[in-house]
DNA sequence: GGCAAACCATGATATAGGTCAATCTGTCAC
DNA sequence: GTGACAGATTGACCTATATCATGGTTTGCC
């Protein structure tokens, strides 16, 4: 009744062996006794997530229809064209969304991080694919049940509309980038957006983690791996950034980066 | 009480002299006597618009907060960065949405036609600008009052979410186009989307109207005017399309166009 | 600790599409 | 009908980025 399995098609894709153990407490040793024991209560990204608008009682309803899962790098999460039976909330790690052309050309349309919701643009079938970048944790919802909750909790729907609105604005920024910016401007814009995201979550905006590969960055910015690599090198040479251990990047001058990002 | 003017900043921009006369009947000679006399009753795009979900009584509420306006080519409708005080519903003609870089480079993020809603991605300020392509007619709403109606009519909000979802999917398609398609694929995709739109509205999908300039098309597809022009010529040479009078294009083989659009 | 498989960097070269420039066409005002 | 102006087309040339090729570096696995 508490943890329900609403289908297995995704489990088989996305490594069930990696299912978060801390969720098992809901089903076995510990009985579910109230909001304080539910996984959402301890969830660090709840406030910035779609579920942030819900109060304790509502979260209890929410947790009933949720399954937690973990994916490792390259695990497919959803496949373009498949029936859109699930929606997700990313609770940790990073996820990439992408579309493919018949000949294999790929466009990454977005990266999702903790707190991001996957499934706003839901038709009958998924209109894009999603894969974990590194390890990624997420809450999965049966879409039908999720939509039923939307009906019951209008503020959830309002929140979703707000998120959709934000994503649309972001998408328009990305169109400007893809259509009109140079390679250098593209990369600076990308780094800047990672930096701002870091800042919003309370981290140092001048040292950012860049968990995705050069190839992924290229497919996100409409560039090749080689151009991304060369452009990183150039920015480094020009003293704009410094490459640190562990896929981290030090931004030396955020204002300069901002100017470079807009060709100003 | 019926036609209220909720601000003039836009009127001054968007040629008040062009205000639709058929709206004046509401304010003077004919008294407003019920839904059948309101402009929405005769509106041909209502069914496909956001207002299509409303019943007669609800439409009456809707019409109370609406102002009709007409813009001619290049009339600015909204300006990026300005307070987002209004939302719009396009009832005729075409509107382009765009973003600018400091040096003037422009990316058109979308074209709106009859039935399309402008203002889903609304923050405190507009995140893009909008201009009429040719003559365009629209219903304008004070945003605050519009949002109040959203609260009263949940189905309106649901509809808006659905529209946002569609737009997001479209935006992702456009990112694939901008980031990964060739000039020829871009133009074919564009023509195809115009064709499908025509078909949806009950017109012949094989003869489409292309009201926007080569320059606008270029700024939409991430190309220059010259490349758009050359690519049109090539498609013509290859017998894919034929250019007709009055900015119309004949599509000779829709299936071929579809293949060309995806590089298949 | 060493091997394999990704991933990353960099050099040489190619090319799609941009830039610059000239001409053509259509439209509207008068 | 004519002049003027905006938009479209076409050509010649250029350049930013792609492509191809090689070697280096990291990561993970036994």
mmCIF file with all atom_site columns, C-alpha atoms in Angstrom, chain B residues 81-249:
data_model
loop_
_atom_site.group_PDB
_atom_site.id
_atom_site.type_symbol
_atom_site.label_atom_id
_atom_site.label_alt_id
_atom_site.label_comp_id
_atom_site.label_asym_id
_atom_site.label_entity_id
_atom_site.label_seq_id
_atom_site.pdbx_PDB_ins_code
_atom_site.Cartn_x
_atom_site.Cartn_y
_atom_site.Cartn_z
_atom_site.occupancy
_atom_site.B_iso_or_equiv
_atom_site.pdbx_formal_charge
_atom_site.auth_seq_id
_atom_site.auth_comp_id
_atom_site.auth_asym_id
_atom_site.auth_atom_id
_atom_site.pdbx_PDB_model_num
ATOM 1   C CA . UNK B 1 81  ? 12.662  43.229 -20.220 1.00 0.00 ? 81  UNK B CA 1
ATOM 2   C CA . UNK B 1 82  ? 9.480   45.262 -19.826 1.00 0.00 ? 82  UNK B CA 1
ATOM 3   C CA . UNK B 1 83  ? 7.040   44.437 -17.017 1.00 0.00 ? 83  UNK B CA 1
ATOM 4   C CA . UNK B 1 84  ? 4.847   41.563 -18.182 1.00 0.00 ? 84  UNK B CA 1
ATOM 5   C CA . UNK B 1 85  ? 1.493   43.221 -17.631 1.00 0.00 ? 85  UNK B CA 1
ATOM 6   C CA . UNK B 1 86  ? -0.428  41.671 -20.503 1.00 0.00 ? 86  UNK B CA 1
ATOM 7   C CA . UNK B 1 87  ? -1.005  38.359 -22.167 1.00 0.00 ? 87  UNK B CA 1
ATOM 8   C CA . UNK B 1 88  ? -2.467  37.907 -25.636 1.00 0.00 ? 88  UNK B CA 1
ATOM 9   C CA . UNK B 1 89  ? -4.391  35.577 -27.813 1.00 0.00 ? 89  UNK B CA 1
ATOM 10  C CA . UNK B 1 90  ? -3.708  35.837 -31.517 1.00 0.00 ? 90  UNK B CA 1
ATOM 11  C CA . UNK B 1 91  ? -6.920  35.830 -33.519 1.00 0.00 ? 91  UNK B CA 1
ATOM 12  C CA . UNK B 1 92  ? -5.539  36.521 -36.971 1.00 0.00 ? 92  UNK B CA 1
ATOM 13  C CA . UNK B 1 93  ? -2.365  37.196 -38.880 1.00 0.00 ? 93  UNK B CA 1
ATOM 14  C CA . UNK B 1 94  ? 1.091   36.269 -37.656 1.00 0.00 ? 94  UNK B CA 1
ATOM 15  C CA . UNK B 1 95  ? 3.345   37.375 -34.830 1.00 0.00 ? 95  UNK B CA 1
ATOM 16  C CA . UNK B 1 96  ? 7.042   36.687 -34.310 1.00 0.00 ? 96  UNK B CA 1
ATOM 17  C CA . UNK B 1 97  ? 8.748   36.240 -30.944 1.00 0.00 ? 97  UNK B CA 1
ATOM 18  C CA . UNK B 1 98  ? 12.439  37.006 -30.709 1.00 0.00 ? 98  UNK B CA 1
ATOM 19  C CA . UNK B 1 99  ? 15.428  37.654 -28.525 1.00 0.00 ? 99  UNK B CA 1
ATOM 20  C CA . UNK B 1 100 ? 18.338  39.954 -29.279 1.00 0.00 ? 100 UNK B CA 1
ATOM 21  C CA . UNK B 1 101 ? 22.017  39.940 -28.393 1.00 0.00 ? 101 UNK B CA 1
ATOM 22  C CA . UNK B 1 102 ? 23.678  43.242 -27.467 1.00 0.00 ? 102 UNK B CA 1
ATOM 23  C CA . UNK B 1 103 ? 25.267  43.544 -30.918 1.00 0.00 ? 103 UNK B CA 1
ATOM 24  C CA . UNK B 1 104 ? 21.946  43.065 -32.685 1.00 0.00 ? 104 UNK B CA 1
ATOM 25  C CA . UNK B 1 105 ? 22.053  39.412 -33.589 1.00 0.00 ? 105 UNK B CA 1
ATOM 26  C CA . UNK B 1 106 ? 18.508  38.140 -33.416 1.00 0.00 ? 106 UNK B CA 1
ATOM 27  C CA . UNK B 1 107 ? 16.934  34.763 -32.812 1.00 0.00 ? 107 UNK B CA 1
ATOM 28  C CA . UNK B 1 108 ? 13.268  34.343 -33.606 1.00 0.00 ? 108 UNK B CA 1
ATOM 29  C CA . UNK B 1 109 ? 12.020  31.763 -31.136 1.00 0.00 ? 109 UNK B CA 1
ATOM 30  C CA . UNK B 1 110 ? 8.647   31.245 -32.690 1.00 0.00 ? 110 UNK B CA 1
ATOM 31  C CA . UNK B 1 111 ? 5.888   32.414 -34.954 1.00 0.00 ? 111 UNK B CA 1
ATOM 32  C CA . UNK B 1 112 ? 2.366   32.667 -33.602 1.00 0.00 ? 112 UNK B CA 1
ATOM 33  C CA . UNK B 1 113 ? -0.722  32.370 -35.747 1.00 0.00 ? 113 UNK B CA 1
ATOM 34  C CA . UNK B 1 114 ? -4.451  32.527 -35.170 1.00 0.00 ? 114 UNK B CA 1
ATOM 35  C CA . UNK B 1 115 ? -5.409  30.643 -32.063 1.00 0.00 ? 115 UNK B CA 1
ATOM 36  C CA . UNK B 1 116 ? -1.967  30.835 -30.473 1.00 0.00 ? 116 UNK B CA 1
ATOM 37  C CA . UNK B 1 117 ? -1.472  32.216 -27.019 1.00 0.00 ? 117 UNK B CA 1
ATOM 38  C CA . UNK B 1 118 ? 1.277   34.686 -26.158 1.00 0.00 ? 118 UNK B CA 1
ATOM 39  C CA . UNK B 1 119 ? 2.411   34.867 -22.573 1.00 0.00 ? 119 UNK B CA 1
ATOM 40  C CA . UNK B 1 120 ? 2.745   31.369 -21.234 1.00 0.00 ? 120 UNK B CA 1
ATOM 41  C CA . UNK B 1 121 ? 6.355   31.889 -20.317 1.00 0.00 ? 121 UNK B CA 1
ATOM 42  C CA . UNK B 1 122 ? 5.610   34.833 -18.121 1.00 0.00 ? 122 UNK B CA 1
ATOM 43  C CA . UNK B 1 123 ? 7.863   36.034 -15.412 1.00 0.00 ? 123 UNK B CA 1
ATOM 44  C CA . UNK B 1 124 ? 7.708   39.487 -13.876 1.00 0.00 ? 124 UNK B CA 1
ATOM 45  C CA . UNK B 1 125 ? 9.146   40.823 -17.086 1.00 0.00 ? 125 UNK B CA 1
ATOM 46  C CA . UNK B 1 126 ? 8.862   39.582 -20.643 1.00 0.00 ? 126 UNK B CA 1
ATOM 47  C CA . UNK B 1 127 ? 11.765  37.352 -21.560 1.00 0.00 ? 127 UNK B CA 1
ATOM 48  C CA . UNK B 1 128 ? 11.418  38.078 -25.258 1.00 0.00 ? 128 UNK B CA 1
ATOM 49  C CA . UNK B 1 129 ? 10.011  40.627 -27.644 1.00 0.00 ? 129 UNK B CA 1
ATOM 50  C CA . UNK B 1 130 ? 7.114   40.234 -30.050 1.00 0.00 ? 130 UNK B CA 1
ATOM 51  C CA . UNK B 1 131 ? 6.243   41.981 -33.290 1.00 0.00 ? 131 UNK B CA 1
ATOM 52  C CA . UNK B 1 132 ? 3.539   41.569 -35.896 1.00 0.00 ? 132 UNK B CA 1
ATOM 53  C CA . UNK B 1 133 ? 4.697   39.946 -39.142 1.00 0.00 ? 133 UNK B CA 1
ATOM 54  C CA . UNK B 1 134 ? 1.989   41.338 -41.374 1.00 0.00 ? 134 UNK B CA 1
ATOM 55  C CA . UNK B 1 135 ? -1.267  42.603 -39.957 1.00 0.00 ? 135 UNK B CA 1
ATOM 56  C CA . UNK B 1 136 ? -2.125  40.738 -36.801 1.00 0.00 ? 136 UNK B CA 1
ATOM 57  C CA . UNK B 1 137 ? -5.237  40.741 -34.661 1.00 0.00 ? 137 UNK B CA 1
ATOM 58  C CA . UNK B 1 138 ? -5.269  39.777 -31.059 1.00 0.00 ? 138 UNK B CA 1
ATOM 59  C CA . UNK B 1 139 ? -7.169  39.785 -27.807 1.00 0.00 ? 139 UNK B CA 1
ATOM 60  C CA . UNK B 1 140 ? -5.236  41.400 -25.007 1.00 0.00 ? 140 UNK B CA 1
ATOM 61  C CA . UNK B 1 141 ? -5.715  40.606 -21.330 1.00 0.00 ? 141 UNK B CA 1
ATOM 62  C CA . UNK B 1 142 ? -4.527  42.305 -18.226 1.00 0.00 ? 142 UNK B CA 1
ATOM 63  C CA . UNK B 1 143 ? -2.327  39.627 -16.800 1.00 0.00 ? 143 UNK B CA 1
ATOM 64  C CA . UNK B 1 144 ? -3.436  40.011 -13.210 1.00 0.00 ? 144 UNK B CA 1
ATOM 65  C CA . UNK B 1 145 ? -7.073  39.650 -14.183 1.00 0.00 ? 145 UNK B CA 1
ATOM 66  C CA . UNK B 1 146 ? -6.229  36.789 -16.480 1.00 0.00 ? 146 UNK B CA 1
ATOM 67  C CA . UNK B 1 147 ? -4.567  34.961 -13.628 1.00 0.00 ? 147 UNK B CA 1
ATOM 68  C CA . UNK B 1 148 ? -7.581  35.615 -11.445 1.00 0.00 ? 148 UNK B CA 1
ATOM 69  C CA . UNK B 1 149 ? -9.653  33.827 -14.065 1.00 0.00 ? 149 UNK B CA 1
ATOM 70  C CA . UNK B 1 150 ? -7.203  30.945 -13.994 1.00 0.00 ? 150 UNK B CA 1
ATOM 71  C CA . UNK B 1 151 ? -7.998  30.581 -10.317 1.00 0.00 ? 151 UNK B CA 1
ATOM 72  C CA . UNK B 1 152 ? -11.718 30.589 -10.972 1.00 0.00 ? 152 UNK B CA 1
ATOM 73  C CA . UNK B 1 153 ? -11.608 28.220 -13.933 1.00 0.00 ? 153 UNK B CA 1
ATOM 74  C CA . UNK B 1 154 ? -9.237  25.350 -13.253 1.00 0.00 ? 154 UNK B CA 1
ATOM 75  C CA . UNK B 1 155 ? -9.854  23.909 -16.690 1.00 0.00 ? 155 UNK B CA 1
ATOM 76  C CA . UNK B 1 156 ? -8.361  27.075 -18.115 1.00 0.00 ? 156 UNK B CA 1
ATOM 77  C CA . UNK B 1 157 ? -5.246  26.457 -16.116 1.00 0.00 ? 157 UNK B CA 1
ATOM 78  C CA . UNK B 1 158 ? -5.169  22.858 -17.232 1.00 0.00 ? 158 UNK B CA 1
ATOM 79  C CA . UNK B 1 159 ? -5.463  24.006 -20.800 1.00 0.00 ? 159 UNK B CA 1
ATOM 80  C CA . UNK B 1 160 ? -2.618  26.433 -20.323 1.00 0.00 ? 160 UNK B CA 1
ATOM 81  C CA . UNK B 1 161 ? -0.465  23.667 -18.914 1.00 0.00 ? 161 UNK B CA 1
ATOM 82  C CA . UNK B 1 162 ? -1.274  21.549 -21.927 1.00 0.00 ? 162 UNK B CA 1
ATOM 83  C CA . UNK B 1 163 ? -0.304  24.383 -24.235 1.00 0.00 ? 163 UNK B CA 1
ATOM 84  C CA . UNK B 1 164 ? 2.905   24.953 -22.314 1.00 0.00 ? 164 UNK B CA 1
ATOM 85  C CA . UNK B 1 165 ? 3.660   21.280 -22.613 1.00 0.00 ? 165 UNK B CA 1
ATOM 86  C CA . UNK B 1 166 ? 3.167   21.399 -26.370 1.00 0.00 ? 166 UNK B CA 1
ATOM 87  C CA . UNK B 1 167 ? 5.292   24.477 -26.710 1.00 0.00 ? 167 UNK B CA 1
ATOM 88  C CA . UNK B 1 168 ? 8.050   22.836 -24.744 1.00 0.00 ? 168 UNK B CA 1
ATOM 89  C CA . UNK B 1 169 ? 8.016   19.853 -27.076 1.00 0.00 ? 169 UNK B CA 1
ATOM 90  C CA . UNK B 1 170 ? 8.133   22.218 -30.037 1.00 0.00 ? 170 UNK B CA 1
ATOM 91  C CA . UNK B 1 171 ? 11.005  24.109 -28.468 1.00 0.00 ? 171 UNK B CA 1
ATOM 92  C CA . UNK B 1 172 ? 12.944  20.881 -28.160 1.00 0.00 ? 172 UNK B CA 1
ATOM 93  C CA . UNK B 1 173 ? 12.350  20.101 -31.809 1.00 0.00 ? 173 UNK B CA 1
ATOM 94  C CA . UNK B 1 174 ? 13.648  23.545 -32.631 1.00 0.00 ? 174 UNK B CA 1
ATOM 95  C CA . UNK B 1 175 ? 16.786  22.964 -30.571 1.00 0.00 ? 175 UNK B CA 1
ATOM 96  C CA . UNK B 1 176 ? 17.458  19.814 -32.559 1.00 0.00 ? 176 UNK B CA 1
ATOM 97  C CA . UNK B 1 177 ? 16.985  21.825 -35.721 1.00 0.00 ? 177 UNK B CA 1
ATOM 98  C CA . UNK B 1 178 ? 19.219  24.702 -34.656 1.00 0.00 ? 178 UNK B CA 1
ATOM 99  C CA . UNK B 1 179 ? 21.947  22.571 -33.189 1.00 0.00 ? 179 UNK B CA 1
ATOM 100 C CA . UNK B 1 180 ? 22.171  19.679 -35.590 1.00 0.00 ? 180 UNK B CA 1
ATOM 101 C CA . UNK B 1 181 ? 20.413  20.185 -38.915 1.00 0.00 ? 181 UNK B CA 1
ATOM 102 C CA . UNK B 1 182 ? 21.855  21.470 -42.189 1.00 0.00 ? 182 UNK B CA 1
ATOM 103 C CA . UNK B 1 183 ? 20.443  24.527 -43.940 1.00 0.00 ? 183 UNK B CA 1
ATOM 104 C CA . UNK B 1 184 ? 18.440  22.366 -46.316 1.00 0.00 ? 184 UNK B CA 1
ATOM 105 C CA . UNK B 1 185 ? 17.056  20.213 -43.511 1.00 0.00 ? 185 UNK B CA 1
ATOM 106 C CA . UNK B 1 186 ? 16.186  23.329 -41.556 1.00 0.00 ? 186 UNK B CA 1
ATOM 107 C CA . UNK B 1 187 ? 14.215  24.881 -44.372 1.00 0.00 ? 187 UNK B CA 1
ATOM 108 C CA . UNK B 1 188 ? 12.405  21.650 -45.180 1.00 0.00 ? 188 UNK B CA 1
ATOM 109 C CA . UNK B 1 189 ? 11.484  21.219 -41.528 1.00 0.00 ? 189 UNK B CA 1
ATOM 110 C CA . UNK B 1 190 ? 10.162  24.752 -41.473 1.00 0.00 ? 190 UNK B CA 1
ATOM 111 C CA . UNK B 1 191 ? 8.055   24.323 -44.597 1.00 0.00 ? 191 UNK B CA 1
ATOM 112 C CA . UNK B 1 192 ? 6.750   21.042 -43.286 1.00 0.00 ? 192 UNK B CA 1
ATOM 113 C CA . UNK B 1 193 ? 5.671   22.593 -40.024 1.00 0.00 ? 193 UNK B CA 1
ATOM 114 C CA . UNK B 1 194 ? 3.837   25.347 -41.880 1.00 0.00 ? 194 UNK B CA 1
ATOM 115 C CA . UNK B 1 195 ? 2.184   22.698 -43.994 1.00 0.00 ? 195 UNK B CA 1
ATOM 116 C CA . UNK B 1 196 ? 1.059   20.677 -40.985 1.00 0.00 ? 196 UNK B CA 1
ATOM 117 C CA . UNK B 1 197 ? -0.265  23.769 -39.320 1.00 0.00 ? 197 UNK B CA 1
ATOM 118 C CA . UNK B 1 198 ? -2.265  24.573 -42.449 1.00 0.00 ? 198 UNK B CA 1
ATOM 119 C CA . UNK B 1 199 ? -3.623  21.079 -42.543 1.00 0.00 ? 199 UNK B CA 1
ATOM 120 C CA . UNK B 1 200 ? -4.718  21.242 -38.915 1.00 0.00 ? 200 UNK B CA 1
ATOM 121 C CA . UNK B 1 201 ? -6.717  24.337 -39.672 1.00 0.00 ? 201 UNK B CA 1
ATOM 122 C CA . UNK B 1 202 ? -8.431  22.703 -42.570 1.00 0.00 ? 202 UNK B CA 1
ATOM 123 C CA . UNK B 1 203 ? -6.432  24.146 -45.452 1.00 0.00 ? 203 UNK B CA 1
ATOM 124 C CA . UNK B 1 204 ? -4.660  22.387 -48.264 1.00 0.00 ? 204 UNK B CA 1
ATOM 125 C CA . UNK B 1 205 ? -1.341  21.245 -46.798 1.00 0.00 ? 205 UNK B CA 1
ATOM 126 C CA . UNK B 1 206 ? 0.363   21.228 -50.181 1.00 0.00 ? 206 UNK B CA 1
ATOM 127 C CA . UNK B 1 207 ? 0.062   24.982 -50.752 1.00 0.00 ? 207 UNK B CA 1
ATOM 128 C CA . UNK B 1 208 ? 1.284   27.032 -47.842 1.00 0.00 ? 208 UNK B CA 1
ATOM 129 C CA . UNK B 1 209 ? 1.390   30.715 -47.152 1.00 0.00 ? 209 UNK B CA 1
ATOM 130 C CA . UNK B 1 210 ? 4.794   31.990 -46.055 1.00 0.00 ? 210 UNK B CA 1
ATOM 131 C CA . UNK B 1 211 ? 4.083   35.501 -44.833 1.00 0.00 ? 211 UNK B CA 1
ATOM 132 C CA . UNK B 1 212 ? 7.442   36.153 -43.200 1.00 0.00 ? 212 UNK B CA 1
ATOM 133 C CA . UNK B 1 213 ? 10.509  37.569 -44.930 1.00 0.00 ? 213 UNK B CA 1
ATOM 134 C CA . UNK B 1 214 ? 13.634  35.609 -45.836 1.00 0.00 ? 214 UNK B CA 1
ATOM 135 C CA . UNK B 1 215 ? 15.360  37.514 -43.111 1.00 0.00 ? 215 UNK B CA 1
ATOM 136 C CA . UNK B 1 216 ? 12.795  36.415 -40.522 1.00 0.00 ? 216 UNK B CA 1
ATOM 137 C CA . UNK B 1 217 ? 13.049  32.836 -41.698 1.00 0.00 ? 217 UNK B CA 1
ATOM 138 C CA . UNK B 1 218 ? 16.825  33.070 -41.388 1.00 0.00 ? 218 UNK B CA 1
ATOM 139 C CA . UNK B 1 219 ? 16.605  34.424 -37.877 1.00 0.00 ? 219 UNK B CA 1
ATOM 140 C CA . UNK B 1 220 ? 14.235  31.617 -36.994 1.00 0.00 ? 220 UNK B CA 1
ATOM 141 C CA . UNK B 1 221 ? 16.410  28.868 -38.467 1.00 0.00 ? 221 UNK B CA 1
ATOM 142 C CA . UNK B 1 222 ? 19.796  30.216 -37.429 1.00 0.00 ? 222 UNK B CA 1
ATOM 143 C CA . UNK B 1 223 ? 20.780  31.113 -41.000 1.00 0.00 ? 223 UNK B CA 1
ATOM 144 C CA . UNK B 1 224 ? 21.401  34.269 -43.011 1.00 0.00 ? 224 UNK B CA 1
ATOM 145 C CA . UNK B 1 225 ? 18.964  35.749 -45.493 1.00 0.00 ? 225 UNK B CA 1
ATOM 146 C CA . UNK B 1 226 ? 21.267  34.753 -48.315 1.00 0.00 ? 226 UNK B CA 1
ATOM 147 C CA . UNK B 1 227 ? 21.446  31.129 -47.266 1.00 0.00 ? 227 UNK B CA 1
ATOM 148 C CA . UNK B 1 228 ? 17.669  30.932 -46.939 1.00 0.00 ? 228 UNK B CA 1
ATOM 149 C CA . UNK B 1 229 ? 17.308  32.401 -50.396 1.00 0.00 ? 229 UNK B CA 1
ATOM 150 C CA . UNK B 1 230 ? 19.858  30.044 -51.922 1.00 0.00 ? 230 UNK B CA 1
ATOM 151 C CA . UNK B 1 231 ? 18.283  27.063 -50.224 1.00 0.00 ? 231 UNK B CA 1
ATOM 152 C CA . UNK B 1 232 ? 14.854  28.016 -51.550 1.00 0.00 ? 232 UNK B CA 1
ATOM 153 C CA . UNK B 1 233 ? 16.370  28.186 -55.015 1.00 0.00 ? 233 UNK B CA 1
ATOM 154 C CA . UNK B 1 234 ? 17.963  24.771 -54.598 1.00 0.00 ? 234 UNK B CA 1
ATOM 155 C CA . UNK B 1 235 ? 14.754  23.153 -53.425 1.00 0.00 ? 235 UNK B CA 1
ATOM 156 C CA . UNK B 1 236 ? 13.015  24.718 -56.381 1.00 0.00 ? 236 UNK B CA 1
ATOM 157 C CA . UNK B 1 237 ? 15.690  23.441 -58.791 1.00 0.00 ? 237 UNK B CA 1
ATOM 158 C CA . UNK B 1 238 ? 15.384  19.976 -57.304 1.00 0.00 ? 238 UNK B CA 1
ATOM 159 C CA . UNK B 1 239 ? 11.647  20.015 -57.832 1.00 0.00 ? 239 UNK B CA 1
ATOM 160 C CA . UNK B 1 240 ? 10.798  19.734 -54.162 1.00 0.00 ? 240 UNK B CA 1
ATOM 161 C CA . UNK B 1 241 ? 8.809   22.966 -54.091 1.00 0.00 ? 241 UNK B CA 1
ATOM 162 C CA . UNK B 1 242 ? 7.499   25.638 -56.399 1.00 0.00 ? 242 UNK B CA 1
ATOM 163 C CA . UNK B 1 243 ? 7.264   29.315 -55.522 1.00 0.00 ? 243 UNK B CA 1
ATOM 164 C CA . UNK B 1 244 ? 3.840   30.774 -56.223 1.00 0.00 ? 244 UNK B CA 1
ATOM 165 C CA . UNK B 1 245 ? 2.323   34.232 -56.239 1.00 0.00 ? 245 UNK B CA 1
ATOM 166 C CA . UNK B 1 246 ? 1.693   36.011 -52.996 1.00 0.00 ? 246 UNK B CA 1
ATOM 167 C CA . UNK B 1 247 ? 4.329   34.391 -50.840 1.00 0.00 ? 247 UNK B CA 1
ATOM 168 C CA . UNK B 1 248 ? 2.836   30.983 -51.284 1.00 0.00 ? 248 UNK B CA 1
ATOM 169 C CA . UNK B 1 249 ? 4.787   27.776 -51.710 1.00 0.00 ? 249 UNK B CA 1
#
